[in-house]
Short mmCIF file of C-alpha atoms and ligand atoms in Angstrom, two decimals:
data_model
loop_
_atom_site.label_atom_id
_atom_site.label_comp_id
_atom_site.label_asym_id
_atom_site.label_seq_id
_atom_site.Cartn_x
_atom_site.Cartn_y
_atom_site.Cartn_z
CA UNK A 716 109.66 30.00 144.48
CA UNK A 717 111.36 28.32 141.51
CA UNK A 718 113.15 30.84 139.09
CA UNK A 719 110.09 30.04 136.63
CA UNK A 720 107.98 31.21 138.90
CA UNK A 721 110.42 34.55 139.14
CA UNK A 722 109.80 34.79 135.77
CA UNK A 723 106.81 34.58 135.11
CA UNK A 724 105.72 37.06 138.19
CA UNK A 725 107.93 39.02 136.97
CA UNK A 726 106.57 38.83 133.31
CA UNK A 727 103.24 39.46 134.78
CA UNK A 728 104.38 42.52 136.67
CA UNK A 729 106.12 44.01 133.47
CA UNK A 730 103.26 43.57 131.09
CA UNK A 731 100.87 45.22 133.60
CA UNK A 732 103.15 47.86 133.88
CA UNK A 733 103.55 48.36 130.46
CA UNK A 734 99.65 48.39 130.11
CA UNK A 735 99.65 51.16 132.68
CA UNK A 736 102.04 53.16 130.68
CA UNK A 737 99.98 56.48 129.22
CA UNK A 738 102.66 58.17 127.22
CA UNK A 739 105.86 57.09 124.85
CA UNK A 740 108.02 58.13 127.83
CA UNK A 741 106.16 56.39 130.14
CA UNK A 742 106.90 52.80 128.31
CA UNK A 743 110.66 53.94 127.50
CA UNK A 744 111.27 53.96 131.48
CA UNK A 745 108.88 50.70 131.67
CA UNK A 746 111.41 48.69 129.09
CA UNK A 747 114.47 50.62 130.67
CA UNK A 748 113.17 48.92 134.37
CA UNK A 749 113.16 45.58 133.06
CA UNK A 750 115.02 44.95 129.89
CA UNK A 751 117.12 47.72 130.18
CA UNK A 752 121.50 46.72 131.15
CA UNK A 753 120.13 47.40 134.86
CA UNK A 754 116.46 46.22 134.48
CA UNK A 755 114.70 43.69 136.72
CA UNK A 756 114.58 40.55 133.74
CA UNK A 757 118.23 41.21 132.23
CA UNK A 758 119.64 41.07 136.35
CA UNK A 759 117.63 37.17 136.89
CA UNK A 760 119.42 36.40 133.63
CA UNK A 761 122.94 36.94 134.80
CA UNK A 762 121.65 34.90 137.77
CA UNK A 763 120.90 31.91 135.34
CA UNK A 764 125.06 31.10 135.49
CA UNK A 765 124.64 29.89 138.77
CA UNK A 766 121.73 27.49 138.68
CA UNK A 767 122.31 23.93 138.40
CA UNK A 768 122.74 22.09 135.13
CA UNK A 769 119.41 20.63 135.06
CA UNK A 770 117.64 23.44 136.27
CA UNK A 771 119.26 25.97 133.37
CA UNK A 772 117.82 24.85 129.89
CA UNK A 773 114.39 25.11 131.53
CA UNK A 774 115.20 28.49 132.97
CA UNK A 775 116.96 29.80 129.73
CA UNK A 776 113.89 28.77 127.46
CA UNK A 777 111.57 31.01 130.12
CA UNK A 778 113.08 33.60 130.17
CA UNK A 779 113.91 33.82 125.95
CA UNK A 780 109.88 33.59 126.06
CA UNK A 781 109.56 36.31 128.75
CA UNK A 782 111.78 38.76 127.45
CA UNK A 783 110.32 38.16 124.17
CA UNK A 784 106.70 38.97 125.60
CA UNK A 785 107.89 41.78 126.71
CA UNK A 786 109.29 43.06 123.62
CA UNK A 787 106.02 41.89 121.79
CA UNK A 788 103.78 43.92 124.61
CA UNK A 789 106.47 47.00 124.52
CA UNK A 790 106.33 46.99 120.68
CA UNK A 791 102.06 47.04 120.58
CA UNK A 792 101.88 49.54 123.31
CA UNK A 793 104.07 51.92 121.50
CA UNK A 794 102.42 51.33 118.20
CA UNK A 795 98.94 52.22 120.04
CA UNK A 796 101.09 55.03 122.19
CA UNK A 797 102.48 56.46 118.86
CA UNK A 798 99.17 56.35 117.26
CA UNK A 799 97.35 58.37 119.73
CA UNK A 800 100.12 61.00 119.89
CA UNK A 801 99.73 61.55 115.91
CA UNK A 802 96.06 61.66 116.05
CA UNK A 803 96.26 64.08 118.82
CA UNK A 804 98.93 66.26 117.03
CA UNK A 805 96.71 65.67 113.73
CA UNK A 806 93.24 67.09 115.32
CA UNK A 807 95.20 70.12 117.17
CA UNK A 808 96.66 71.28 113.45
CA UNK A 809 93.22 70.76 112.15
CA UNK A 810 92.24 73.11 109.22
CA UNK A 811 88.72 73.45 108.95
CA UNK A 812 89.01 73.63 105.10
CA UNK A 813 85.27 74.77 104.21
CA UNK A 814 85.36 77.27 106.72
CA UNK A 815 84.81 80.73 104.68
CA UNK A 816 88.42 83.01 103.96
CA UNK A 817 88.66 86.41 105.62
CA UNK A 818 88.67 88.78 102.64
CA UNK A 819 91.25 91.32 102.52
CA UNK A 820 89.81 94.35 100.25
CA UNK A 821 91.67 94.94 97.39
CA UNK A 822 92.85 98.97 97.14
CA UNK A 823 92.96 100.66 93.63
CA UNK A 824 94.79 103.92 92.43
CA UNK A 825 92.85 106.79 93.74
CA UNK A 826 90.38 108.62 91.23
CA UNK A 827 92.29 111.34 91.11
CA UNK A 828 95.72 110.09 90.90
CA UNK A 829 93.71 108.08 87.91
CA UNK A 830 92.87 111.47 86.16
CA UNK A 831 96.08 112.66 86.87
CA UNK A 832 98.31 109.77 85.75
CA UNK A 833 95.63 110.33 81.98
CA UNK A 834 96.42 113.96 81.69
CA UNK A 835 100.17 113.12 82.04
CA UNK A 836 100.20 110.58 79.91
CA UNK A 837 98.89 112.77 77.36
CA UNK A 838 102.04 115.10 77.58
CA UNK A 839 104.21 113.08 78.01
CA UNK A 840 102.88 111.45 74.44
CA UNK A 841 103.92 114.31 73.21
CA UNK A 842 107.35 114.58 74.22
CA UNK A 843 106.99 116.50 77.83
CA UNK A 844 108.94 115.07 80.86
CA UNK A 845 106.88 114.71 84.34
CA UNK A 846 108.75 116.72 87.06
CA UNK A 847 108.08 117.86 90.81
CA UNK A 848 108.16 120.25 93.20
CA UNK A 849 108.02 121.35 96.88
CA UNK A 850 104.60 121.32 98.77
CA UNK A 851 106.53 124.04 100.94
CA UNK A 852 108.02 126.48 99.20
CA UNK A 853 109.42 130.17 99.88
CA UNK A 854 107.59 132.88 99.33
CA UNK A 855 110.18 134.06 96.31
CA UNK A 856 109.34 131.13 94.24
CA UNK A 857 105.41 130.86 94.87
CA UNK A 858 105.31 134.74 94.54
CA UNK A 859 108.02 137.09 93.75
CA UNK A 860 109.78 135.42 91.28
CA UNK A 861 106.27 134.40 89.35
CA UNK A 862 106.45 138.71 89.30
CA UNK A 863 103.59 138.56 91.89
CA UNK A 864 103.41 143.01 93.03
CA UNK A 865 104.23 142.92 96.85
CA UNK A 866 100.72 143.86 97.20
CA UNK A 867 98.93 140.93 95.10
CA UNK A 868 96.18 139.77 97.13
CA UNK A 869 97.14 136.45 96.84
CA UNK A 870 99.99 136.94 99.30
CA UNK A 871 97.74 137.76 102.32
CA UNK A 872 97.55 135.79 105.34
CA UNK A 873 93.90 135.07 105.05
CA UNK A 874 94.98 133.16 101.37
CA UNK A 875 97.83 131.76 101.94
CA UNK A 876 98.95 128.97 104.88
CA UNK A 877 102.17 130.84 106.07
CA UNK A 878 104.31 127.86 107.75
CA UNK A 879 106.55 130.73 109.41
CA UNK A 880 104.47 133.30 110.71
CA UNK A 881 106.29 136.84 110.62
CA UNK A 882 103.52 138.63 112.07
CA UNK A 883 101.97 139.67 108.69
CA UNK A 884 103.64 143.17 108.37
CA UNK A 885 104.45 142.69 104.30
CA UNK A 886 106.79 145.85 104.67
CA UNK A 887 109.04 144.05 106.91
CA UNK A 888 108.65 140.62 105.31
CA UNK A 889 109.47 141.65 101.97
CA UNK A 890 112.55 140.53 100.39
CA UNK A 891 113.15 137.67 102.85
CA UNK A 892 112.77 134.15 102.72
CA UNK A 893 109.44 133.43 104.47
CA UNK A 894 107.88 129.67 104.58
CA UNK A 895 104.17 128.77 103.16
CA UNK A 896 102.13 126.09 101.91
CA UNK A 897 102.41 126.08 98.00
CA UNK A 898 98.99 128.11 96.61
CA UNK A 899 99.67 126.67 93.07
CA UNK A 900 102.09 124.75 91.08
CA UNK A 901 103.90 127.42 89.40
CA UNK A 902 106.41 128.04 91.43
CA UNK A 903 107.63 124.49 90.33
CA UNK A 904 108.33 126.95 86.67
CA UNK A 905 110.84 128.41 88.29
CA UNK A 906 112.63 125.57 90.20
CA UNK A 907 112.78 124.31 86.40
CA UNK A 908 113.82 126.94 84.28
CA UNK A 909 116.77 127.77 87.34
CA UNK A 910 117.74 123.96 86.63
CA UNK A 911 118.07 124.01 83.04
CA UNK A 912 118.49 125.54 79.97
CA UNK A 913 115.40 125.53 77.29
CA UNK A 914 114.32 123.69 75.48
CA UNK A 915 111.78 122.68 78.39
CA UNK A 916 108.65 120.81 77.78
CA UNK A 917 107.61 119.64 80.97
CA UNK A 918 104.36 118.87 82.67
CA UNK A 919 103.70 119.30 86.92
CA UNK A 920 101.26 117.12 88.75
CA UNK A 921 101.50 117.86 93.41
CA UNK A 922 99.22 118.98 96.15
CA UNK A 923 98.32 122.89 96.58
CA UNK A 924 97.03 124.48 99.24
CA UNK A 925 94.85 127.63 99.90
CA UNK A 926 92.90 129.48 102.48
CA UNK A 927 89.69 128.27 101.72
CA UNK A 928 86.45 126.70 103.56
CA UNK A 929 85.69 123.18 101.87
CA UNK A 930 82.47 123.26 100.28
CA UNK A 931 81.28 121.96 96.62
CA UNK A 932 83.64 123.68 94.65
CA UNK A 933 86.61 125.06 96.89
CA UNK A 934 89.17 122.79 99.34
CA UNK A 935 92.41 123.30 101.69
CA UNK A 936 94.11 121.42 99.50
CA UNK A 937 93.79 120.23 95.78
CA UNK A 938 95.99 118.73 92.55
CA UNK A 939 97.08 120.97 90.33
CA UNK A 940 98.50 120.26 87.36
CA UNK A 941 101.49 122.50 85.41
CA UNK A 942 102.74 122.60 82.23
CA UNK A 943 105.55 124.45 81.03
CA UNK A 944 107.28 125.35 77.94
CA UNK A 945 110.12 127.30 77.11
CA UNK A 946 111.65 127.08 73.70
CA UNK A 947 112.80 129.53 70.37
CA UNK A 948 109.93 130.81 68.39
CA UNK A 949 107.15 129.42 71.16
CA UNK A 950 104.11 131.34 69.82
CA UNK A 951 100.30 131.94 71.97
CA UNK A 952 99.44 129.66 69.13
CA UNK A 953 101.64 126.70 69.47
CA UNK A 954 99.67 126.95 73.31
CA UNK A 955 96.11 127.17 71.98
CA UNK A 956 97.35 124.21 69.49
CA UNK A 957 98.38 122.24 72.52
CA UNK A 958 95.24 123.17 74.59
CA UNK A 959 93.07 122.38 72.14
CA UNK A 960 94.75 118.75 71.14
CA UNK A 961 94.80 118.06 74.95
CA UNK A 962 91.13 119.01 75.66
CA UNK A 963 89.95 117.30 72.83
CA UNK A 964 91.81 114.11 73.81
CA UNK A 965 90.22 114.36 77.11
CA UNK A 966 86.84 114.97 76.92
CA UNK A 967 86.46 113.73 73.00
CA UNK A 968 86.72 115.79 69.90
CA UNK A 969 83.14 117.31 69.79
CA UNK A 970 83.73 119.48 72.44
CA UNK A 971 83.96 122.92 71.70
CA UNK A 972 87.01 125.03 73.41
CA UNK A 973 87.65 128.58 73.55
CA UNK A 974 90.34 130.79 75.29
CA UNK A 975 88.39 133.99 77.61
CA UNK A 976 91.55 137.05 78.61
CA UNK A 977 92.42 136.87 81.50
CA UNK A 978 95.70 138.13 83.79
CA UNK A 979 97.93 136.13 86.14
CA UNK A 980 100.86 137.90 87.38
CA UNK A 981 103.15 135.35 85.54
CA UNK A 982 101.82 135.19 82.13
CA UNK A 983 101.28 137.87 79.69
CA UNK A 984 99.19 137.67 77.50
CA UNK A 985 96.45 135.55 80.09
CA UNK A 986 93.77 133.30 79.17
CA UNK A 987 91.47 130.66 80.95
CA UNK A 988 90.44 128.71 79.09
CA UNK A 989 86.47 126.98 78.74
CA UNK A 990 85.07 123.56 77.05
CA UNK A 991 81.71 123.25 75.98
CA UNK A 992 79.33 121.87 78.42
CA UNK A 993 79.16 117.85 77.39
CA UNK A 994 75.55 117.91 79.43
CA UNK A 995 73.54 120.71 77.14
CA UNK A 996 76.55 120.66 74.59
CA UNK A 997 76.80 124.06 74.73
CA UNK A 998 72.91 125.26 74.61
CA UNK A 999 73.35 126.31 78.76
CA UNK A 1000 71.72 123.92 81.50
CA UNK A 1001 71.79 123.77 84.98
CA UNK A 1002 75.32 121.92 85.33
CA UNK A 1003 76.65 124.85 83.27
CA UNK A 1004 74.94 127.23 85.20
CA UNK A 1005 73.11 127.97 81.70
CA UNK A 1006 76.66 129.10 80.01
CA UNK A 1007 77.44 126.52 77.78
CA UNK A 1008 81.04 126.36 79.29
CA UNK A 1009 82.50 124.60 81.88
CA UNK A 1010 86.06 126.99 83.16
CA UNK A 1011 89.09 124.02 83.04
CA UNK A 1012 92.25 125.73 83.48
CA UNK A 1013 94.54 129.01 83.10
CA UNK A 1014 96.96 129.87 80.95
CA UNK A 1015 99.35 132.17 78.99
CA UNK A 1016 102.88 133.21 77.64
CA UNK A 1017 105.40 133.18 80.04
CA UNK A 1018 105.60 136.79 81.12
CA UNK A 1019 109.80 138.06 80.36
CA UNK A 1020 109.64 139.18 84.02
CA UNK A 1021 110.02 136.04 85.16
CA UNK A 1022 112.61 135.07 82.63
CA UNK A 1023 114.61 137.60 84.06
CA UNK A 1024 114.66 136.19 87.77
CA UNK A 1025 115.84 132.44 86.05
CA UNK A 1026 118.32 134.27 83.33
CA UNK A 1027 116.76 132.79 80.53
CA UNK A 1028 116.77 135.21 77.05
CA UNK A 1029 113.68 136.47 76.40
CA UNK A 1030 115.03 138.06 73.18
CA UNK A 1031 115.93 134.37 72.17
CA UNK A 1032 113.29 132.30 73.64
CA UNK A 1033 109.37 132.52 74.47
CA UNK A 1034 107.33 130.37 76.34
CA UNK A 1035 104.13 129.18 77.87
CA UNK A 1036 102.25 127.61 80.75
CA UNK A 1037 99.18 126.44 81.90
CA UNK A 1038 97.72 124.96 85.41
CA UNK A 1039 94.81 123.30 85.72
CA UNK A 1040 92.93 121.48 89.10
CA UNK A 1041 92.66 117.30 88.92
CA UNK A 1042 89.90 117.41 91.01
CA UNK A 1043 87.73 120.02 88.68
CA UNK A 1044 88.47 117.67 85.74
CA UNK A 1045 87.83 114.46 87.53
CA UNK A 1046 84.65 115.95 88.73
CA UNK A 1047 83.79 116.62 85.11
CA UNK A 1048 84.74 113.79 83.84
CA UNK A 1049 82.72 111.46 86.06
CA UNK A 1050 79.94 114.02 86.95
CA UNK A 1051 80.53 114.33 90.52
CA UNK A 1052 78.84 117.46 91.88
CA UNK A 1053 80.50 117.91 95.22
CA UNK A 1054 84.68 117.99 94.76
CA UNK A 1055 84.92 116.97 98.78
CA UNK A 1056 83.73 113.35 98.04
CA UNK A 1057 87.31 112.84 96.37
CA UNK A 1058 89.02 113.96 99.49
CA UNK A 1059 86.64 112.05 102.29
CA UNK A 1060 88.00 108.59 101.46
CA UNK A 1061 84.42 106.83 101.15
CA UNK A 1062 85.11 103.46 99.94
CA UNK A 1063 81.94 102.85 98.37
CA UNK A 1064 82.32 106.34 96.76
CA UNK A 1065 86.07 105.21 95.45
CA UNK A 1066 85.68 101.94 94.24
CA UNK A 1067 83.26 103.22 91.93
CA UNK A 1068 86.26 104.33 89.45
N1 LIG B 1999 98.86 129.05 88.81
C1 LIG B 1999 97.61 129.52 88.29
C2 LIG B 1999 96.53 129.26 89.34
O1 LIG B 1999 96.75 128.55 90.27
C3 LIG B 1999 97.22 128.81 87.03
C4 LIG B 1999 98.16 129.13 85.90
C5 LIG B 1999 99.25 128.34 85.66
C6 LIG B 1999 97.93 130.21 85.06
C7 LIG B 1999 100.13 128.62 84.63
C8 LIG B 1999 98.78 130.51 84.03
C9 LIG B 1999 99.86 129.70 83.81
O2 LIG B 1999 95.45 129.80 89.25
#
């Protein structure tokens, strides 16, 4: 065999290989193997030195054209090669773009963190500061020090959640510091007033927690909402003033409002206080239970007892406070006749506000 003939065998070889080649890597070691420094084309080159004068332009001019074929196949097979590899990479990212979202549910503020948030911002329009309190509190500050007797029903195991349990015997209990779940906001009054010095106009929104079986009107565990005020010259009026303003400002100025006696432990004298029915408007139906008035919230002067367990002057200053439940007044508000559909967390219920 001539050295053409070398050549173009060998050309022949190469470009089937290179046909043969499936992947990019495949053709690199293809063009490595024969025009690579050790590859099959570039080692008959160096043997072109030795041939014979006439024989070497003829063998120089094949083998330019070989290795040029070569390049010329290499170069299309990788385009091709390349090609597939980005079509292949192109339908494995695929996005189906028309292909529906998944819809994530947009939350809201809970109804009655809604109701609450309004009746805040109505105090704090005029001038009271929002504050907070324990859920679990000690016994002194949900009972004694709100001048609670020893034997006030409310401190009985069957209404109260007692977190330490000392074996119910009041006698022994008495005086010490045990644990419970907070029955009403109130004892935030007298985290306050030990803090600081009147004047105090301050308003209470947290979780309470009682004794009680759910069931239309009565849950475990409710919003309440305090107010407090402590300040020179604080009159029962200046609190029937406020009431009223609030009330009216809540469930519009037509309703009616009046203030029934009452007693809590803490406030002397007591009142709770009623609006008009918005249903009848005060003529007595069945959502007023044929009264005319719907019961919204408790209230009275701060009794001097409990100034004395903060040391405030109840020569110098007077005071008053009220507590009302969030869930009562949302139910009200939106006539919803069952309060346990604001704590079952029923979407369809929710979204509704
Ligand atoms: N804490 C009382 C209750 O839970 C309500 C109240 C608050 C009454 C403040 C008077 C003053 O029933």
């Amino acid at each position: 065999m001539t050295i053409t003939e070398d050549l173009r065998a060998l050309e022949a070889e190469a470009v089937a290989a290179i046909g043969a080649a499936e992947t990019l890597e495949a053709l690199e070691s293809v063009r490595i193997g024969y025009l690579g420094k050790k590859g099959s084309l570039t080692a008959v080159l160096r043997g072109l030195g030795g041939l014979s004068a006439e024989e070497r332009p003829e063998a120089g001019r094949v083998s330019n054209e070989v290795r040029r074929s070569l390049e010329t196949a290499i170069d299309e097979r990788h385009a091709l090669l390349a090609g597939a590899a980005h079509a292949t990479r192109v339908a494995a990212d695929a996005v189906d773009v028309t292909l529906p979202g998944r819809r994530h549910p947009v939350g809201r503020q809970h109804v009655v963190h809604q109701v609450v948030d309004e009746i805040a911002d109505n105090f704090t329009g005029l001038g009271y500061r929002i504050a907070e309190g324990p859920q679990v509190e000690l016994d002194y500050y949900n009972f004694t020090a709100l001048n609670h007797p020893p034997d006030h029903p409310a401190r009985a195991l069957q209404d109260t959640f007692y977190v330490r349990d000392l074996s119910g015997d009041r006698a022994a209990v008495e005086g010490e510091s045990d644990v419970l779940l907070r029955t009403h906001t109130s004892p935030a009054q007298v985290h306050i007033m030990e803090a600081q010095k009147p004047p105090i106009y301050v308003i209470v929104p947290g979780k309470v927690y009682r004794r009680d079986v759910a069931d239309p009107s009565h849950s475990p565990q409710f919003t309440q909402i305090e107010g407090l005020v402590v300040d020179e010259g604080i009159t029962f009026g200046d609190l029937k003033g406020t009431l009223e303003h609030f009330l009216h400002e809540m469930f519009g100025p037509d309703r009616r409002v009046r203030l029934r006696p009452h007693f809590f432990p803490f406030t002397e004298p007591s009142a709770e206080v009623d609006v008009s029915c918005g249903i009848c408007g005060g003529e007595g139906c069945r959502s007023c239970g044929g009264e005319g008035w719907l019961e919204i919230l408790g209230c009275g002067m701060v009794d001097p007892n409990v100034f004395g367990y903060v040391g405030i002057d109840p020569e110098r200053y007077t005071g008053f406070a009220f507590g009302m439940g969030a869930e009562r007044i949302a139910g009200l508000k939106y006539g919803v006749p069952d309060l346990r559909l604001f704590t079952e967390g029923d979407t369809r219920f929710l979204h509704q506000f």
